[in-house]
PDB file of C-alpha atoms in Angstrom:
ATOM      1  CA  UNK A 482      11.672  -1.540  -8.146  1.00 67.00           C
ATOM      2  CA  UNK A 483       9.304  -2.709  -5.375  1.00 86.00           C
ATOM      3  CA  UNK A 484       6.479  -0.211  -5.798  1.00 92.00           C
ATOM      4  CA  UNK A 485       3.462  -0.123  -8.088  1.00 93.00           C
ATOM      5  CA  UNK A 486       3.366   1.544 -11.492  1.00 92.00           C
ATOM      6  CA  UNK A 487       0.967   4.215 -10.210  1.00 92.00           C
ATOM      7  CA  UNK A 488       3.438   5.345  -7.559  1.00 93.00           C
ATOM      8  CA  UNK A 489       6.464   5.334  -9.842  1.00 94.00           C
ATOM      9  CA  UNK A 490       4.600   7.109 -12.641  1.00 94.00           C
ATOM     10  CA  UNK A 491       3.249   9.743 -10.249  1.00 92.00           C
ATOM     11  CA  UNK A 492       6.794  10.368  -9.059  1.00 94.00           C
ATOM     12  CA  UNK A 493       8.107  10.553 -12.617  1.00 94.00           C
ATOM     13  CA  UNK A 494       5.484  13.072 -13.660  1.00 93.00           C
ATOM     14  CA  UNK A 495       6.000  15.189 -10.535  1.00 92.00           C
ATOM     15  CA  UNK A 496       9.764  15.184 -11.077  1.00 94.00           C
ATOM     16  CA  UNK A 497       9.284  16.221 -14.698  1.00 94.00           C
ATOM     17  CA  UNK A 498       7.255  19.230 -13.557  1.00 92.00           C
ATOM     18  CA  UNK A 499       9.516  20.255 -10.686  1.00 93.00           C
ATOM     19  CA  UNK A 500      12.969  19.236 -11.871  1.00 96.00           C
ATOM     20  CA  UNK A 501      13.451  16.944  -8.876  1.00 96.00           C
ATOM     21  CA  UNK A 502      15.837  13.992  -9.132  1.00 97.00           C
ATOM     22  CA  UNK A 503      14.443  10.499  -8.501  1.00 97.00           C
ATOM     23  CA  UNK A 504      16.635   7.888  -6.800  1.00 96.00           C
ATOM     24  CA  UNK A 505      15.415   4.287  -6.446  1.00 96.00           C
ATOM     25  CA  UNK A 506      16.945   1.777  -4.035  1.00 96.00           C
ATOM     26  CA  UNK A 507      16.561  -1.962  -3.454  1.00 95.00           C
ATOM     27  CA  UNK A 508      15.238  -2.857  -0.019  1.00 96.00           C
ATOM     28  CA  UNK A 509      16.489  -6.449  -0.216  1.00 96.00           C
ATOM     29  CA  UNK A 510      18.548  -8.655  -2.516  1.00 93.00           C
ATOM     30  CA  UNK A 511      16.281 -11.704  -2.499  1.00 92.00           C
ATOM     31  CA  UNK A 512      13.153 -12.851  -0.709  1.00 93.00           C
ATOM     32  CA  UNK A 513      14.801 -15.216   1.824  1.00 92.00           C
ATOM     33  CA  UNK A 514      17.127 -12.442   3.050  1.00 92.00           C
ATOM     34  CA  UNK A 515      14.400  -9.916   3.902  1.00 95.00           C
ATOM     35  CA  UNK A 516      14.784  -8.381   7.370  1.00 96.00           C
ATOM     36  CA  UNK A 517      13.325  -5.359   9.118  1.00 96.00           C
ATOM     37  CA  UNK A 518      16.725  -4.049  10.181  1.00 97.00           C
ATOM     38  CA  UNK A 519      18.169  -4.207   6.672  1.00 97.00           C
ATOM     39  CA  UNK A 520      15.143  -2.506   5.136  1.00 98.00           C
ATOM     40  CA  UNK A 521      15.427   0.432   7.532  1.00 98.00           C
ATOM     41  CA  UNK A 522      19.214   0.567   7.138  1.00 98.00           C
ATOM     42  CA  UNK A 523      19.043   0.607   3.339  1.00 98.00           C
ATOM     43  CA  UNK A 524      16.570   3.473   3.377  1.00 98.00           C
ATOM     44  CA  UNK A 525      18.760   5.354   5.851  1.00 98.00           C
ATOM     45  CA  UNK A 526      21.792   4.910   3.606  1.00 98.00           C
ATOM     46  CA  UNK A 527      19.748   6.016   0.595  1.00 98.00           C
ATOM     47  CA  UNK A 528      18.950   9.384   2.175  1.00 98.00           C
ATOM     48  CA  UNK A 529      21.345  12.107   1.025  1.00 98.00           C
ATOM     49  CA  UNK A 530      21.597  15.780   2.034  1.00 97.00           C
ATOM     50  CA  UNK A 531      19.460  16.570  -1.026  1.00 97.00           C
ATOM     51  CA  UNK A 532      16.666  14.116  -0.132  1.00 98.00           C
ATOM     52  CA  UNK A 533      13.323  15.743   0.653  1.00 98.00           C
ATOM     53  CA  UNK A 534      10.834  12.899   0.149  1.00 98.00           C
ATOM     54  CA  UNK A 535      10.992   9.151   0.803  1.00 98.00           C
ATOM     55  CA  UNK A 536       8.200   7.219  -0.899  1.00 97.00           C
ATOM     56  CA  UNK A 537       7.458   3.637   0.155  1.00 98.00           C
ATOM     57  CA  UNK A 538       4.679   1.058  -0.083  1.00 98.00           C
ATOM     58  CA  UNK A 539       3.221  -0.369   3.126  1.00 98.00           C
ATOM     59  CA  UNK A 540       2.372  -3.795   1.670  1.00 98.00           C
ATOM     60  CA  UNK A 541       4.040  -4.680  -1.631  1.00 97.00           C
ATOM     61  CA  UNK A 542       1.693  -6.118  -4.234  1.00 96.00           C
ATOM     62  CA  UNK A 543       4.801  -7.471  -5.970  1.00 95.00           C
ATOM     63  CA  UNK A 544       5.783  -9.799  -3.114  1.00 96.00           C
ATOM     64  CA  UNK A 545       3.346  -9.492  -0.202  1.00 97.00           C
ATOM     65  CA  UNK A 546       6.082  -7.931   1.954  1.00 98.00           C
ATOM     66  CA  UNK A 547       4.832  -5.528   4.648  1.00 98.00           C
ATOM     67  CA  UNK A 548       7.277  -2.768   5.485  1.00 98.00           C
ATOM     68  CA  UNK A 549       7.961  -1.654   9.086  1.00 98.00           C
ATOM     69  CA  UNK A 550       6.597   1.838   8.435  1.00 98.00           C
ATOM     70  CA  UNK A 551       6.759   2.956  12.083  1.00 98.00           C
ATOM     71  CA  UNK A 552      10.451   2.080  12.272  1.00 98.00           C
ATOM     72  CA  UNK A 553      11.118   3.833   8.971  1.00 99.00           C
ATOM     73  CA  UNK A 554       9.276   6.914  10.262  1.00 99.00           C
ATOM     74  CA  UNK A 555      11.301   6.891  13.489  1.00 99.00           C
ATOM     75  CA  UNK A 556      14.552   6.652  11.524  1.00 99.00           C
ATOM     76  CA  UNK A 557      13.537   9.587   9.321  1.00 99.00           C
ATOM     77  CA  UNK A 558      12.609  11.563  12.438  1.00 98.00           C
ATOM     78  CA  UNK A 559      16.194  11.051  13.660  1.00 98.00           C
ATOM     79  CA  UNK A 560      17.503  12.357  10.336  1.00 98.00           C
ATOM     80  CA  UNK A 561      15.214  15.381  10.561  1.00 98.00           C
ATOM     81  CA  UNK A 562      16.395  16.307  14.053  1.00 97.00           C
ATOM     82  CA  UNK A 563      19.666  17.411  12.428  1.00 96.00           C
ATOM     83  CA  UNK A 564      17.911  19.428   9.710  1.00 97.00           C
ATOM     84  CA  UNK A 565      16.077  22.706   9.447  1.00 96.00           C
ATOM     85  CA  UNK A 566      12.342  22.844   8.797  1.00 93.00           C
ATOM     86  CA  UNK A 567      12.788  23.600   5.094  1.00 93.00           C
ATOM     87  CA  UNK A 568      15.224  20.704   4.655  1.00 96.00           C
ATOM     88  CA  UNK A 569      13.320  17.955   6.444  1.00 97.00           C
ATOM     89  CA  UNK A 570      12.553  14.636   4.772  1.00 98.00           C
ATOM     90  CA  UNK A 571       8.885  13.735   4.263  1.00 98.00           C
ATOM     91  CA  UNK A 572       7.667  10.134   4.412  1.00 99.00           C
ATOM     92  CA  UNK A 573       4.965   9.362   1.829  1.00 98.00           C
ATOM     93  CA  UNK A 574       3.237   5.964   2.029  1.00 98.00           C
ATOM     94  CA  UNK A 575       1.148   4.028  -0.492  1.00 97.00           C
ATOM     95  CA  UNK A 576      -1.044   2.068   1.897  1.00 97.00           C
ATOM     96  CA  UNK A 577      -3.651   0.411  -0.292  1.00 96.00           C
ATOM     97  CA  UNK A 578      -2.924  -3.189   0.774  1.00 97.00           C
ATOM     98  CA  UNK A 579      -2.431  -2.328   4.444  1.00 97.00           C
ATOM     99  CA  UNK A 580      -5.461  -0.282   5.395  1.00 97.00           C
ATOM    100  CA  UNK A 581      -8.234  -2.656   6.365  1.00 97.00           C
ATOM    101  CA  UNK A 582      -5.878  -5.629   6.671  1.00 97.00           C
ATOM    102  CA  UNK A 583      -3.414  -4.608   9.397  1.00 97.00           C
ATOM    103  CA  UNK A 584      -4.026  -3.696  13.041  1.00 96.00           C
ATOM    104  CA  UNK A 585      -2.413  -0.256  12.867  1.00 96.00           C
ATOM    105  CA  UNK A 586      -4.076   3.109  12.413  1.00 95.00           C
ATOM    106  CA  UNK A 587      -2.762   5.496   9.787  1.00 96.00           C
ATOM    107  CA  UNK A 588      -1.772   7.980  12.490  1.00 95.00           C
ATOM    108  CA  UNK A 589       0.252   5.313  14.327  1.00 95.00           C
ATOM    109  CA  UNK A 590       2.439   4.722  11.275  1.00 97.00           C
ATOM    110  CA  UNK A 591       4.177   8.087  11.558  1.00 97.00           C
ATOM    111  CA  UNK A 592       3.920   8.970   7.864  1.00 98.00           C
ATOM    112  CA  UNK A 593       3.684  12.572   6.698  1.00 98.00           C
ATOM    113  CA  UNK A 594       1.332  11.663   3.859  1.00 98.00           C
ATOM    114  CA  UNK A 595      -0.642   8.444   3.378  1.00 98.00           C
ATOM    115  CA  UNK A 596      -2.813   7.504   0.415  1.00 97.00           C
ATOM    116  CA  UNK A 597      -4.880   4.418  -0.294  1.00 97.00           C
ATOM    117  CA  UNK A 598      -7.735   3.185  -2.393  1.00 95.00           C
ATOM    118  CA  UNK A 599     -10.637   1.996  -0.267  1.00 96.00           C
ATOM    119  CA  UNK A 600     -12.112  -0.549  -2.675  1.00 95.00           C
ATOM    120  CA  UNK A 601      -9.773  -3.356  -1.624  1.00 96.00           C
ATOM    121  CA  UNK A 602      -9.541  -4.403   2.036  1.00 97.00           C
ATOM    122  CA  UNK A 603     -12.061  -1.812   3.232  1.00 96.00           C
ATOM    123  CA  UNK A 604     -14.634  -3.174   0.725  1.00 96.00           C
ATOM    124  CA  UNK A 605     -15.690   0.295  -0.404  1.00 96.00           C
ATOM    125  CA  UNK A 606     -16.863   1.072  -3.952  1.00 94.00           C
ATOM    126  CA  UNK A 607     -14.388   1.160  -6.813  1.00 92.00           C
ATOM    127  CA  UNK A 608     -12.980   4.587  -7.528  1.00 88.00           C
ATOM    128  CA  UNK A 609     -12.918   5.625  -3.863  1.00 92.00           C
ATOM    129  CA  UNK A 610      -9.869   6.367  -1.776  1.00 93.00           C
ATOM    130  CA  UNK A 611      -8.347   8.713   0.736  1.00 93.00           C
ATOM    131  CA  UNK A 612      -5.368  10.953   1.348  1.00 94.00           C
ATOM    132  CA  UNK A 613      -4.278  11.474   4.957  1.00 96.00           C
ATOM    133  CA  UNK A 614      -1.687  13.960   6.156  1.00 96.00           C
ATOM    134  CA  UNK A 615      -0.416  15.484   9.360  1.00 94.00           C
ATOM    135  CA  UNK A 616      -2.237  18.777   9.862  1.00 92.00           C
ATOM    136  CA  UNK A 617       0.882  20.879   9.386  1.00 93.00           C
ATOM    137  CA  UNK A 618       1.694  19.258   6.041  1.00 96.00           C
ATOM    138  CA  UNK A 619      -1.318  20.270   3.948  1.00 95.00           C
ATOM    139  CA  UNK A 620       0.193  23.692   3.313  1.00 94.00           C
ATOM    140  CA  UNK A 621       3.099  21.992   1.532  1.00 94.00           C
ATOM    141  CA  UNK A 622       0.857  20.761  -1.292  1.00 92.00           C
ATOM    142  CA  UNK A 623      -0.013  22.533  -4.520  1.00 88.00           C
ATOM    143  CA  UNK A 624      -3.272  21.120  -5.951  1.00 87.00           C
ATOM    144  CA  UNK A 625      -3.173  20.342  -9.660  1.00 84.00           C
ATOM    145  CA  UNK A 626      -6.969  20.105 -10.096  1.00 86.00           C
ATOM    146  CA  UNK A 627      -9.200  23.080  -9.152  1.00 88.00           C
ATOM    147  CA  UNK A 628     -11.187  22.521  -5.973  1.00 87.00           C
ATOM    148  CA  UNK A 629     -14.762  23.710  -5.505  1.00 86.00           C
ATOM    149  CA  UNK A 630     -14.085  24.286  -1.808  1.00 88.00           C
ATOM    150  CA  UNK A 631     -15.285  27.584  -0.368  1.00 90.00           C
ATOM    151  CA  UNK A 632     -11.777  28.979   0.202  1.00 92.00           C
ATOM    152  CA  UNK A 633     -10.356  28.911  -3.326  1.00 92.00           C
ATOM    153  CA  UNK A 634     -13.775  29.431  -4.949  1.00 90.00           C
ATOM    154  CA  UNK A 635     -14.420  32.525  -2.867  1.00 94.00           C
ATOM    155  CA  UNK A 636     -10.922  33.806  -3.566  1.00 93.00           C
ATOM    156  CA  UNK A 637     -11.554  33.408  -7.294  1.00 92.00           C
ATOM    157  CA  UNK A 638     -14.757  35.435  -7.079  1.00 93.00           C
ATOM    158  CA  UNK A 639     -12.921  38.177  -5.194  1.00 95.00           C
ATOM    159  CA  UNK A 640      -9.928  38.029  -7.559  1.00 94.00           C
ATOM    160  CA  UNK A 641      -7.402  37.239  -4.848  1.00 94.00           C
ATOM    161  CA  UNK A 642      -5.117  34.323  -4.060  1.00 92.00           C
ATOM    162  CA  UNK A 643      -6.558  31.836  -1.542  1.00 92.00           C
ATOM    163  CA  UNK A 644      -3.393  31.390   0.528  1.00 92.00           C
ATOM    164  CA  UNK A 645      -1.819  28.207   1.856  1.00 93.00           C
ATOM    165  CA  UNK A 646      -3.432  24.907   0.850  1.00 93.00           C
ATOM    166  CA  UNK A 647      -5.933  23.413   3.276  1.00 92.00           C
ATOM    167  CA  UNK A 648      -7.030  19.803   3.618  1.00 90.00           C
ATOM    168  CA  UNK A 649     -10.338  20.029   1.746  1.00 87.00           C
ATOM    169  CA  UNK A 650      -8.745  21.835  -1.194  1.00 89.00           C
ATOM    170  CA  UNK A 651      -6.928  18.677  -2.273  1.00 87.00           C
ATOM    171  CA  UNK A 652     -10.225  17.026  -3.212  1.00 80.00           C
ATOM    172  CA  UNK A 653     -10.998  17.843  -6.868  1.00 75.00           C
ATOM    173  CA  UNK A 654     -13.931  20.039  -7.816  1.00 75.00           C
ATOM    174  CA  UNK A 655     -16.686  19.270 -10.278  1.00 76.00           C
ATOM    175  CA  UNK A 656     -19.573  16.861  -9.861  1.00 79.00           C
ATOM    176  CA  UNK A 657     -18.775  14.000  -7.515  1.00 80.00           C
ATOM    177  CA  UNK A 658     -19.881  10.388  -7.262  1.00 83.00           C
ATOM    178  CA  UNK A 659     -21.754  10.988  -4.023  1.00 86.00           C
ATOM    179  CA  UNK A 660     -23.333   7.525  -4.083  1.00 88.00           C
ATOM    180  CA  UNK A 661     -19.846   6.044  -3.813  1.00 90.00           C
ATOM    181  CA  UNK A 662     -18.774   8.447  -1.092  1.00 87.00           C
ATOM    182  CA  UNK A 663     -21.900   7.815   0.939  1.00 91.00           C
ATOM    183  CA  UNK A 664     -21.158   4.093   0.866  1.00 94.00           C
ATOM    184  CA  UNK A 665     -17.722   4.522   2.436  1.00 94.00           C
ATOM    185  CA  UNK A 666     -18.899   5.329   5.988  1.00 95.00           C
ATOM    186  CA  UNK A 667     -20.817   2.041   5.951  1.00 95.00           C
ATOM    187  CA  UNK A 668     -17.689   0.182   4.825  1.00 96.00           C
ATOM    188  CA  UNK A 669     -15.618   1.669   7.649  1.00 96.00           C
ATOM    189  CA  UNK A 670     -18.449   1.047  10.114  1.00 97.00           C
ATOM    190  CA  UNK A 671     -18.481  -2.610   9.074  1.00 96.00           C
ATOM    191  CA  UNK A 672     -14.798  -2.898  10.016  1.00 96.00           C
ATOM    192  CA  UNK A 673     -15.284  -1.017  13.279  1.00 96.00           C
ATOM    193  CA  UNK A 674     -18.193  -3.277  14.188  1.00 97.00           C
ATOM    194  CA  UNK A 675     -15.994  -6.349  13.854  1.00 97.00           C
ATOM    195  CA  UNK A 676     -12.945  -4.627  15.333  1.00 97.00           C
ATOM    196  CA  UNK A 677      -9.679  -3.805  13.588  1.00 96.00           C
ATOM    197  CA  UNK A 678      -7.678  -6.271  15.690  1.00 97.00           C
ATOM    198  CA  UNK A 679     -10.109  -9.118  14.934  1.00 98.00           C
ATOM    199  CA  UNK A 680     -10.103  -8.295  11.221  1.00 98.00           C
ATOM    200  CA  UNK A 681      -6.303  -8.252  11.077  1.00 98.00           C
ATOM    201  CA  UNK A 682      -5.971 -11.484  13.068  1.00 98.00           C
ATOM    202  CA  UNK A 683      -8.469 -13.293  10.865  1.00 98.00           C
ATOM    203  CA  UNK A 684      -6.643 -12.227   7.702  1.00 98.00           C
ATOM    204  CA  UNK A 685      -3.287 -13.193   9.215  1.00 98.00           C
ATOM    205  CA  UNK A 686      -4.574 -16.574  10.393  1.00 98.00           C
ATOM    206  CA  UNK A 687      -5.894 -17.509   6.947  1.00 98.00           C
ATOM    207  CA  UNK A 688      -2.774 -16.245   5.200  1.00 98.00           C
ATOM    208  CA  UNK A 689      -0.464 -18.036   7.636  1.00 98.00           C
ATOM    209  CA  UNK A 690      -2.381 -21.255   7.047  1.00 98.00           C
ATOM    210  CA  UNK A 691      -1.996 -20.856   3.296  1.00 98.00           C
ATOM    211  CA  UNK A 692       1.701 -19.923   3.428  1.00 98.00           C
ATOM    212  CA  UNK A 693       2.586 -22.818   5.712  1.00 98.00           C
ATOM    213  CA  UNK A 694       0.883 -25.339   3.447  1.00 98.00           C
ATOM    214  CA  UNK A 695       2.243 -23.834   0.227  1.00 99.00           C
ATOM    215  CA  UNK A 696       5.754 -23.974   1.685  1.00 98.00           C
ATOM    216  CA  UNK A 697       5.364 -27.743   2.191  1.00 98.00           C
ATOM    217  CA  UNK A 698       4.764 -28.289  -1.538  1.00 98.00           C
ATOM    218  CA  UNK A 699       7.987 -29.213  -3.325  1.00 98.00           C
ATOM    219  CA  UNK A 700       6.776 -27.709  -6.602  1.00 99.00           C
ATOM    220  CA  UNK A 701       5.897 -24.336  -5.054  1.00 99.00           C
ATOM    221  CA  UNK A 702       8.161 -21.452  -4.063  1.00 98.00           C
ATOM    222  CA  UNK A 703       6.611 -18.934  -1.671  1.00 98.00           C
ATOM    223  CA  UNK A 704       8.045 -15.412  -1.827  1.00 98.00           C
ATOM    224  CA  UNK A 705       5.998 -13.672   0.860  1.00 98.00           C
ATOM    225  CA  UNK A 706       7.599 -13.701   4.348  1.00 97.00           C
ATOM    226  CA  UNK A 707       5.945 -16.013   6.855  1.00 96.00           C
ATOM    227  CA  UNK A 708       6.717 -13.514   9.625  1.00 96.00           C
ATOM    228  CA  UNK A 709       3.404 -11.861  10.541  1.00 95.00           C
ATOM    229  CA  UNK A 710       5.177  -8.544  11.091  1.00 96.00           C
ATOM    230  CA  UNK A 711       6.480  -8.629   7.517  1.00 97.00           C
ATOM    231  CA  UNK A 712       3.295  -9.706   5.743  1.00 98.00           C
ATOM    232  CA  UNK A 713      -0.422  -8.992   5.540  1.00 98.00           C
ATOM    233  CA  UNK A 714      -3.058 -10.398   3.191  1.00 98.00           C
ATOM    234  CA  UNK A 715      -1.164 -11.072  -0.039  1.00 98.00           C
ATOM    235  CA  UNK A 716       0.720 -14.286  -0.870  1.00 98.00           C
ATOM    236  CA  UNK A 717       3.037 -14.339  -3.877  1.00 98.00           C
ATOM    237  CA  UNK A 718       4.298 -17.690  -5.115  1.00 98.00           C
ATOM    238  CA  UNK A 719       5.520 -19.596  -8.157  1.00 98.00           C
ATOM    239  CA  UNK A 720       4.744 -23.110  -9.355  1.00 99.00           C
ATOM    240  CA  UNK A 721       7.729 -24.833 -10.938  1.00 98.00           C
ATOM    241  CA  UNK A 722       7.448 -25.171 -14.684  1.00 98.00           C
ATOM    242  CA  UNK A 723       4.435 -22.878 -14.933  1.00 98.00           C
ATOM    243  CA  UNK A 724       4.045 -19.215 -15.746  1.00 98.00           C
ATOM    244  CA  UNK A 725       1.956 -17.151 -13.311  1.00 98.00           C
ATOM    245  CA  UNK A 726      -0.721 -16.650 -15.966  1.00 98.00           C
ATOM    246  CA  UNK A 727      -1.094 -20.409 -16.351  1.00 98.00           C
ATOM    247  CA  UNK A 728      -1.406 -20.870 -12.584  1.00 99.00           C
ATOM    248  CA  UNK A 729      -4.095 -18.202 -12.428  1.00 98.00           C
ATOM    249  CA  UNK A 730      -5.942 -19.738 -15.377  1.00 98.00           C
ATOM    250  CA  UNK A 731      -5.930 -23.232 -13.853  1.00 98.00           C
ATOM    251  CA  UNK A 732      -7.199 -21.925 -10.533  1.00 99.00           C
ATOM    252  CA  UNK A 733      -9.936 -19.904 -12.211  1.00 98.00           C
ATOM    253  CA  UNK A 734     -11.091 -23.063 -13.991  1.00 98.00           C
ATOM    254  CA  UNK A 735     -11.615 -24.497 -10.488  1.00 98.00           C
ATOM    255  CA  UNK A 736     -13.513 -21.366  -9.409  1.00 97.00           C
ATOM    256  CA  UNK A 737     -10.596 -20.011  -7.381  1.00 98.00           C
ATOM    257  CA  UNK A 738      -9.779 -16.380  -8.064  1.00 98.00           C
ATOM    258  CA  UNK A 739      -6.042 -15.691  -8.078  1.00 98.00           C
ATOM    259  CA  UNK A 740      -4.076 -12.989  -9.886  1.00 98.00           C
ATOM    260  CA  UNK A 741      -0.732 -12.202 -11.461  1.00 96.00           C
ATOM    261  CA  UNK A 742       1.388  -9.495  -9.885  1.00 95.00           C
ATOM    262  CA  UNK A 743       1.607  -6.684 -12.491  1.00 92.00           C
ATOM    263  CA  UNK A 744       5.389  -6.365 -12.491  1.00 93.00           C
ATOM    264  CA  UNK A 745       8.287  -7.296 -14.757  1.00 91.00           C
ATOM    265  CA  UNK A 746       9.074 -10.143 -12.342  1.00 92.00           C
ATOM    266  CA  UNK A 747       5.561 -11.513 -11.982  1.00 95.00           C
ATOM    267  CA  UNK A 748       4.229 -14.117  -9.526  1.00 98.00           C
ATOM    268  CA  UNK A 749       0.909 -15.810  -8.910  1.00 98.00           C
ATOM    269  CA  UNK A 750      -1.012 -14.364  -5.970  1.00 98.00           C
ATOM    270  CA  UNK A 751      -3.624 -15.584  -3.525  1.00 98.00           C
ATOM    271  CA  UNK A 752      -5.284 -13.264  -1.033  1.00 98.00           C
ATOM    272  CA  UNK A 753      -7.373 -14.891   1.722  1.00 98.00           C
ATOM    273  CA  UNK A 754      -9.610 -12.216   3.244  1.00 97.00           C
ATOM    274  CA  UNK A 755     -12.722 -11.702   5.342  1.00 95.00           C
ATOM    275  CA  UNK A 756     -14.697 -13.130   2.437  1.00 94.00           C
ATOM    276  CA  UNK A 757     -13.078 -16.543   2.986  1.00 97.00           C
ATOM    277  CA  UNK A 758     -12.923 -19.292   5.572  1.00 98.00           C
ATOM    278  CA  UNK A 759     -10.597 -22.224   6.207  1.00 98.00           C
ATOM    279  CA  UNK A 760     -12.528 -24.432   3.802  1.00 98.00           C
ATOM    280  CA  UNK A 761     -11.981 -21.937   0.986  1.00 98.00           C
ATOM    281  CA  UNK A 762      -8.263 -21.799   1.714  1.00 98.00           C
ATOM    282  CA  UNK A 763      -7.943 -25.581   1.791  1.00 98.00           C
ATOM    283  CA  UNK A 764      -9.792 -25.916  -1.508  1.00 98.00           C
ATOM    284  CA  UNK A 765      -7.411 -23.435  -3.142  1.00 98.00           C
ATOM    285  CA  UNK A 766      -4.423 -25.248  -1.651  1.00 99.00           C
ATOM    286  CA  UNK A 767      -5.725 -28.556  -2.960  1.00 98.00           C
ATOM    287  CA  UNK A 768      -5.837 -27.220  -6.497  1.00 99.00           C
ATOM    288  CA  UNK A 769      -2.273 -25.897  -6.198  1.00 99.00           C
ATOM    289  CA  UNK A 770      -1.131 -29.302  -4.879  1.00 98.00           C
ATOM    290  CA  UNK A 771      -2.659 -30.898  -7.961  1.00 98.00           C
ATOM    291  CA  UNK A 772      -0.337 -28.842 -10.181  1.00 98.00           C
ATOM    292  CA  UNK A 773       2.671 -30.954  -9.135  1.00 95.00           C
TER     293      UNK A 773
END
């Protein structure tokens, strides 16, 4: 129940094609009780002999919670040590709100597959994104959209099967939005120029400032953990007596852009980023204070 519609719907559609069984688990009972140990333990207990894939979200857009992906990966590695190659559990991560906001590389996380849009924290163009995988895992995929890569295209011309899937074959064929793709290297270069650690610290500093001040407001309930290891750049909160949509509308009237989390249990969200400074954060906080 913690992940985005796009992840759940992708899983549902894949299961419908393959006949796989989908099992969802709760990672915590309520926001105040969130802990790294319990998250890892609940996932461990949710893995059965039939489990082949564990899908998680690095930073939840529903709550702002950041999962301890490295610890989850290490736990799954322990499970896999007792399994054969064909029975191992794969860790698949939706990382859209982590990449560009957290001081960890994708490779350091330990995931088998990692996907993320790059139009959020990376500041790339809309419609761009990436899929990362360990080199040995690409052969496990079956593309659903024909690739124009040389391998499968050449195999088609020679009327033969192309063989095991390779990395570049997962990118769809057809005519591509090269202008968008060409902009991505500049977006990544911008982050590298500043430094990933500096970017992450700046985002954490602004978000910590906002969370601390929001928590002091008697009419506000903050749901995102204050622990820097359990959060990133999203802050989910509620204002007593107001629906999230009303909070967002009032802030927009003051030229503060907030959002509603797109879930059944919705919250208002603020997201201090590299585009902001302390003055921006304080102005937003002042408008939330005025909602008392």
